[in-house]
């Protein structure tokens, strides 16, 4: 759905409008294929606590169950908990790569169904602070992954930090995760506004998590598109919703994704629908949709 640009209005008016509305071998690359380019999704949120990392993990699992080759880049440098969700303990992380102790393939770990994960290091603060040698080292390593994955899912930090904008502006698709909570909706809009007005991003995908009914999710979508139509020149595509379920807490405690632990649950069904919609999206051949372009743009932005 495309939104019609309107005349810009003061930020206070925008906030008020939204408030009113709320009331294979481990570590090895999969075989290369060349029939379609890799799709790079940044999965992001305006605030923490909306279940963004759980969405990344379960979406990766579901895509893999459909025969897709998936790589997760843990870019949540503050928490770096993708490995915790999958119940794995990486020996190495990106810190070891940037110090030159390990190559990229050595730090890559494997999750269920062959999902590959590049774990973040808790002491690594910002991709934007890489020096020239580190950038070239990363570029060489990442270029070797070209055509080895169908989907790259980037688990960004929550909020609007420099790291968040760094990955969102380089990725092919931006997937915003929010909940029906008023503050989560407001913060999701703030993130889209920042990426639109300062970084010229024009298209966003929306997933509404922790819903009671589908009407809740559609109401969130309606509110965001209404405000975006009024103040921003962007389009928002609704990809689906994920129901709230106590089984999610149980799966996190057991360190297994819910789609693996409870394959017949409502949440698993919702993730299958979400993965199906993503797989049905045409793969872009424009530069922003090219994995190699993503890595190079990412590194050019640093510094």
Short mmCIF file of N, CA, C and O in Angstrom, two decimals, residues 2 9 27 37 59 64 80 83 87 104 110 121 124 129 152 172 176 178 195 198 209 212 215 226 239-240 273 286:
data_model
loop_
_atom_site.label_atom_id
_atom_site.label_comp_id
_atom_site.label_asym_id
_atom_site.label_seq_id
_atom_site.Cartn_x
_atom_site.Cartn_y
_atom_site.Cartn_z
N UNK A 2 0.67 2.14 -0.92
CA UNK A 2 1.47 3.35 -1.02
C UNK A 2 0.75 4.49 -0.35
O UNK A 2 -0.45 4.67 -0.52
N UNK A 9 4.30 18.68 9.04
CA UNK A 9 3.73 19.42 10.14
C UNK A 9 4.65 19.31 11.34
O UNK A 9 5.51 18.44 11.40
N UNK A 27 29.63 -24.34 10.74
CA UNK A 27 30.59 -23.32 10.39
C UNK A 27 30.84 -23.18 8.90
O UNK A 27 31.40 -22.20 8.47
N UNK A 37 19.06 -13.79 -6.40
CA UNK A 37 19.90 -13.05 -5.46
C UNK A 37 19.43 -13.23 -4.04
O UNK A 37 18.29 -13.62 -3.78
N UNK A 59 11.29 -16.87 12.57
CA UNK A 59 11.18 -16.67 11.13
C UNK A 59 12.30 -17.41 10.41
O UNK A 59 12.07 -18.05 9.37
N UNK A 64 13.84 -21.85 6.99
CA UNK A 64 14.70 -23.01 6.80
C UNK A 64 13.88 -24.28 6.59
O UNK A 64 14.25 -25.16 5.81
N UNK A 80 22.97 -9.06 22.25
CA UNK A 80 23.58 -10.20 21.53
C UNK A 80 23.07 -11.53 22.05
O UNK A 80 23.82 -12.36 22.54
N UNK A 83 22.09 -16.34 20.15
CA UNK A 83 22.62 -17.64 20.54
C UNK A 83 21.89 -18.21 21.75
O UNK A 83 21.69 -19.42 21.86
N UNK A 87 19.85 -21.72 22.19
CA UNK A 87 20.48 -22.63 23.13
C UNK A 87 21.85 -23.10 22.71
O UNK A 87 22.25 -24.24 22.96
N UNK A 104 35.93 -15.52 9.22
CA UNK A 104 34.48 -15.41 9.36
C UNK A 104 33.81 -16.78 9.44
O UNK A 104 32.87 -16.98 10.21
N UNK A 110 26.11 -22.97 13.85
CA UNK A 110 24.93 -23.54 13.19
C UNK A 110 23.83 -23.80 14.20
O UNK A 110 24.04 -24.39 15.26
N UNK A 121 29.76 -9.78 19.43
CA UNK A 121 30.56 -9.78 20.64
C UNK A 121 30.12 -8.65 21.55
O UNK A 121 29.90 -7.53 21.10
N UNK A 124 32.00 -5.36 21.44
CA UNK A 124 32.10 -4.67 20.14
C UNK A 124 31.00 -3.62 20.07
O UNK A 124 29.82 -3.93 20.09
N UNK A 129 32.67 2.32 13.64
CA UNK A 129 34.01 2.68 14.13
C UNK A 129 35.11 1.76 13.61
O UNK A 129 36.23 1.81 14.11
N UNK A 152 19.18 -13.27 4.42
CA UNK A 152 19.98 -12.80 5.54
C UNK A 152 19.06 -11.98 6.44
O UNK A 152 18.45 -11.01 5.99
N UNK A 172 18.11 -4.59 2.20
CA UNK A 172 17.17 -4.52 1.09
C UNK A 172 15.77 -4.19 1.60
O UNK A 172 15.06 -3.38 1.03
N UNK A 176 9.73 -3.89 10.47
CA UNK A 176 9.53 -3.27 11.78
C UNK A 176 8.61 -4.14 12.60
O UNK A 176 7.51 -4.49 12.18
N UNK A 178 6.44 -4.43 16.08
CA UNK A 178 5.85 -3.65 17.15
C UNK A 178 4.78 -4.49 17.84
O UNK A 178 4.52 -5.63 17.44
N UNK A 195 14.13 7.19 9.69
CA UNK A 195 14.70 6.57 8.50
C UNK A 195 14.18 7.21 7.22
O UNK A 195 14.88 7.24 6.20
N UNK A 198 15.62 11.40 7.41
CA UNK A 198 17.06 11.62 7.43
C UNK A 198 17.83 10.68 6.51
O UNK A 198 18.95 10.98 6.10
N UNK A 209 3.36 -8.02 16.83
CA UNK A 209 3.59 -9.15 17.72
C UNK A 209 2.72 -9.04 18.98
O UNK A 209 2.24 -7.96 19.33
N UNK A 212 -3.86 -10.14 20.73
CA UNK A 212 -4.94 -10.98 21.24
C UNK A 212 -5.83 -11.43 20.08
O UNK A 212 -6.27 -12.57 20.02
N UNK A 215 -7.81 -8.25 14.81
CA UNK A 215 -8.30 -6.87 14.79
C UNK A 215 -7.32 -5.93 15.48
O UNK A 215 -7.17 -4.77 15.07
N UNK A 226 -2.23 5.81 8.89
CA UNK A 226 -2.96 7.07 8.93
C UNK A 226 -2.02 8.23 9.23
O UNK A 226 -2.05 9.28 8.56
N UNK A 239 2.69 -7.35 6.86
CA UNK A 239 3.07 -8.73 6.56
C UNK A 239 2.34 -9.75 7.43
O UNK A 239 2.28 -10.93 7.07
N UNK A 240 1.80 -9.32 8.58
CA UNK A 240 1.07 -10.27 9.41
C UNK A 240 1.25 -9.99 10.88
O UNK A 240 1.84 -9.00 11.30
N UNK A 273 2.68 -18.52 8.07
CA UNK A 273 2.03 -17.56 7.17
C UNK A 273 2.96 -16.40 6.85
O UNK A 273 3.04 -15.96 5.70
N UNK A 286 17.49 -4.76 -7.96
CA UNK A 286 18.11 -3.44 -7.85
C UNK A 286 19.30 -3.51 -6.90
O UNK A 286 19.41 -4.44 -6.11
#
